[in-house]
PDB file of C-alpha atoms in Angstrom:
ATOM      1  CA  MET A   1      -0.263   0.159  -0.241  1.00  0.00           C
ATOM      2  CA  ALA A   2       1.320   3.630  -1.142  1.00  0.00           C
ATOM      3  CA  SER A   3       0.528   4.764   2.447  1.00  0.00           C
ATOM      4  CA  GLU A   4       2.759   2.061   4.325  1.00  0.00           C
ATOM      5  CA  ARG A   5       5.589   2.814   2.332  1.00  0.00           C
ATOM      6  CA  ALA A   6       4.995   6.618   2.412  1.00  0.00           C
ATOM      7  CA  ILE A   7       5.237   6.250   6.097  1.00  0.00           C
ATOM      8  CA  ARG A   8       8.144   3.806   6.564  1.00  0.00           C
ATOM      9  CA  VAL A   9      10.268   6.080   3.977  1.00  0.00           C
ATOM     10  CA  MET A  10       9.485   9.331   6.632  1.00  0.00           C
ATOM     11  CA  ASN A  11      10.489   7.290   9.677  1.00  0.00           C
ATOM     12  CA  GLY A  12      13.501   6.133   7.687  1.00  0.00           C
ATOM     13  CA  HIS A  13      14.266   9.825   7.527  1.00  0.00           C
ATOM     14  CA  GLY A  14      13.962  10.519  11.220  1.00  0.00           C
ATOM     15  CA  ILE A  15      10.205  12.065  10.886  1.00  0.00           C
ATOM     16  CA  ALA A  16       7.336  10.264  13.700  1.00  0.00           C
ATOM     17  CA  THR A  17       4.608   9.040  12.880  1.00  0.00           C
ATOM     18  CA  ALA A  18       1.556  11.391  15.020  1.00  0.00           C
ATOM     19  CA  ALA A  19      -0.904   9.167  13.797  1.00  0.00           C
ATOM     20  CA  PRO A  20      -1.662   5.926  12.078  1.00  0.00           C
ATOM     21  CA  ILE A  21      -3.197   4.887   8.792  1.00  0.00           C
ATOM     22  CA  SER A  22      -7.148   4.900   9.480  1.00  0.00           C
ATOM     23  CA  ALA A  23      -9.823   4.673   6.815  1.00  0.00           C
ATOM     24  CA  THR A  24     -11.866   8.273   6.461  1.00  0.00           C
ATOM     25  CA  ARG A  25     -13.979   9.773   3.367  1.00  0.00           C
ATOM     26  CA  ILE A  26     -13.179  12.974   1.237  1.00  0.00           C
ATOM     27  CA  CYS A  27     -14.224  14.748  -1.703  1.00  0.00           C
ATOM     28  CA  GLY A  28     -16.705  12.178  -1.404  1.00  0.00           C
ATOM     29  CA  THR A  29     -14.329   9.078  -2.174  1.00  0.00           C
ATOM     30  CA  ASP A  30     -12.817   6.364   0.191  1.00  0.00           C
ATOM     31  CA  ALA A  31      -9.636   7.282   1.476  1.00  0.00           C
ATOM     32  CA  VAL A  32      -6.767   6.668   3.929  1.00  0.00           C
ATOM     33  CA  THR A  33      -5.377   9.424   6.161  1.00  0.00           C
ATOM     34  CA  TYR A  34      -2.292   9.657   8.465  1.00  0.00           C
ATOM     35  CA  GLU A  35      -0.540  12.688   9.902  1.00  0.00           C
ATOM     36  CA  MET A  36       3.632  12.731  10.161  1.00  0.00           C
ATOM     37  CA  ARG A  37       5.253  14.653  12.746  1.00  0.00           C
ATOM     38  CA  PHE A  38       8.010  17.210  11.031  1.00  0.00           C
ATOM     39  CA  PHE A  39      10.115  19.919  12.624  1.00  0.00           C
ATOM     40  CA  THR A  40       7.805  22.491  11.170  1.00  0.00           C
ATOM     41  CA  GLY A  41       4.513  21.123  12.389  1.00  0.00           C
ATOM     42  CA  ILE A  42       2.170  18.118  11.553  1.00  0.00           C
ATOM     43  CA  LEU A  43       1.413  16.956   8.000  1.00  0.00           C
ATOM     44  CA  THR A  44      -1.774  15.485   7.640  1.00  0.00           C
ATOM     45  CA  GLU A  45      -2.007  13.108   4.586  1.00  0.00           C
ATOM     46  CA  TRP A  46      -4.982  11.480   2.558  1.00  0.00           C
ATOM     47  CA  LYS A  47      -4.789   8.930  -0.424  1.00  0.00           C
ATOM     48  CA  LEU A  48      -7.766   8.132  -2.921  1.00  0.00           C
ATOM     49  CA  VAL A  49      -8.055   6.180  -5.689  1.00  0.00           C
ATOM     50  CA  LYS A  50     -10.567   7.251  -8.509  1.00  0.00           C
ATOM     51  CA  HIS A  51     -10.640   6.106 -12.015  1.00  0.00           C
ATOM     52  CA  GLY A  52      -7.901   4.509 -11.441  1.00  0.00           C
ATOM     53  CA  TRP A  53      -5.435   7.075 -10.255  1.00  0.00           C
ATOM     54  CA  LEU A  54      -3.896   7.629  -7.005  1.00  0.00           C
ATOM     55  CA  TYR A  55      -4.531  11.257  -5.442  1.00  0.00           C
ATOM     56  CA  MET A  56      -2.941  12.750  -2.171  1.00  0.00           C
ATOM     57  CA  ILE A  57      -3.837  15.547  -0.566  1.00  0.00           C
ATOM     58  CA  GLY A  58      -1.876  17.163   2.362  1.00  0.00           C
ATOM     59  CA  LEU A  59      -2.106  19.568   4.740  1.00  0.00           C
ATOM     60  CA  LEU A  60       0.816  20.793   6.508  1.00  0.00           C
ATOM     61  CA  HIS A  61       0.042  22.578  10.066  1.00  0.00           C
ATOM     62  CA  ARG A  62       1.371  23.849  13.066  1.00  0.00           C
ATOM     63  CA  ASP A  63       0.736  21.581  16.057  1.00  0.00           C
ATOM     64  CA  GLY A  64      -1.499  24.081  17.630  1.00  0.00           C
ATOM     65  CA  ASP A  65      -3.354  25.415  14.510  1.00  0.00           C
ATOM     66  CA  ARG A  66      -5.074  22.721  13.655  1.00  0.00           C
ATOM     67  CA  SER A  67      -8.833  23.166  14.055  1.00  0.00           C
ATOM     68  CA  PRO A  68      -8.589  26.367  12.107  1.00  0.00           C
ATOM     69  CA  VAL A  69      -6.519  25.349   9.397  1.00  0.00           C
ATOM     70  CA  PHE A  70      -8.352  21.998   9.261  1.00  0.00           C
ATOM     71  CA  ASP A  71     -11.816  23.022   9.570  1.00  0.00           C
ATOM     72  CA  LEU A  72     -11.099  25.749   6.000  1.00  0.00           C
ATOM     73  CA  ALA A  73      -9.756  22.777   3.865  1.00  0.00           C
ATOM     74  CA  MET A  74     -12.201  20.269   4.649  1.00  0.00           C
ATOM     75  CA  ARG A  75     -14.990  22.772   4.131  1.00  0.00           C
ATOM     76  CA  CYS A  76     -12.609  23.076   0.453  1.00  0.00           C
ATOM     77  CA  LEU A  77     -12.759  19.400  -0.175  1.00  0.00           C
ATOM     78  CA  ASP A  78     -16.216  18.725   0.834  1.00  0.00           C
ATOM     79  CA  THR A  79     -16.963  21.290  -2.298  1.00  0.00           C
ATOM     80  CA  TRP A  80     -14.347  19.316  -4.722  1.00  0.00           C
ATOM     81  CA  ASP A  81     -17.020  17.576  -7.152  1.00  0.00           C
ATOM     82  CA  TRP A  82     -15.373  14.778 -10.174  1.00  0.00           C
ATOM     83  CA  LEU A  83     -15.332  14.956 -13.630  1.00  0.00           C
ATOM     84  CA  PRO A  84     -16.673  11.776 -15.620  1.00  0.00           C
ATOM     85  CA  PRO A  85     -13.537  10.163 -16.760  1.00  0.00           C
ATOM     86  CA  GLU A  86     -14.864  10.481 -20.563  1.00  0.00           C
ATOM     87  CA  ALA A  87     -14.843  14.729 -19.724  1.00  0.00           C
ATOM     88  CA  ASN A  88     -10.907  13.949 -19.408  1.00  0.00           C
ATOM     89  CA  ARG A  89      -9.905  12.767 -22.948  1.00  0.00           C
ATOM     90  CA  VAL A  90      -7.438  14.202 -24.787  1.00  0.00           C
ATOM     91  CA  SER A  91      -8.935  17.373 -27.174  1.00  0.00           C
ATOM     92  CA  THR A  92      -8.759  17.157 -31.395  1.00  0.00           C
ATOM     93  CA  PHE A  93      -7.045  20.468 -31.173  1.00  0.00           C
ATOM     94  CA  VAL A  94      -4.262  21.031 -33.288  1.00  0.00           C
ATOM     95  CA  PRO A  95      -2.225  23.887 -33.165  1.00  0.00           C
ATOM     96  CA  ASP A  96      -1.544  26.324 -35.681  1.00  0.00           C
ATOM     97  CA  ASP A  97       2.351  26.471 -35.546  1.00  0.00           C
ATOM     98  CA  PRO A  98       3.900  23.962 -38.106  1.00  0.00           C
ATOM     99  CA  GLU A  99       6.770  23.083 -35.228  1.00  0.00           C
ATOM    100  CA  ILE A 100       4.358  22.720 -32.605  1.00  0.00           C
ATOM    101  CA  ARG A 101       1.735  20.661 -35.019  1.00  0.00           C
ATOM    102  CA  MET A 102       4.769  18.599 -35.710  1.00  0.00           C
ATOM    103  CA  ARG A 103       5.760  17.819 -31.981  1.00  0.00           C
ATOM    104  CA  TYR A 104       2.150  17.314 -31.356  1.00  0.00           C
ATOM    105  CA  LEU A 105       1.201  15.149 -33.895  1.00  0.00           C
ATOM    106  CA  MET A 106       4.286  12.853 -33.417  1.00  0.00           C
ATOM    107  CA  HIS A 107       3.369  12.914 -29.442  1.00  0.00           C
ATOM    108  CA  ARG A 108       0.016  11.690 -30.204  1.00  0.00           C
ATOM    109  CA  ARG A 109       0.902   8.865 -32.426  1.00  0.00           C
ATOM    110  CA  GLU A 110       3.651   7.567 -29.672  1.00  0.00           C
ATOM    111  CA  GLN A 111       0.942   7.806 -27.283  1.00  0.00           C
ATOM    112  CA  GLU A 112      -1.560   5.820 -29.678  1.00  0.00           C
ATOM    113  CA  GLY A 113       1.388   3.026 -30.235  1.00  0.00           C
ATOM    114  CA  ARG A 114       1.848   4.314 -33.847  1.00  0.00           C
TER     115      ARG A 114
END
């Protein structure tokens, strides 16, 4: 699991775990969360999978400032709206500049395996 590996790496660098991995829900999606204690504050991190992609959201806050910063972040993330996967398809736009157009078309061919 990506979260366990991230925690092991950070622990290996001397960064302490402030809160272990736990299940949660964020951005309307099931996720995991954990906290790491840095010299500059606490990192709260969430990891979630949506449409086959792993997303990570992090919030760094001072020990005493957790509530106001955390509450603001949660209010922002509660407004998150996911686009359907088909809305993220590559555009059929082709640039007018001949050099850029050639690079763009070559990139598209590589992506399509031609």
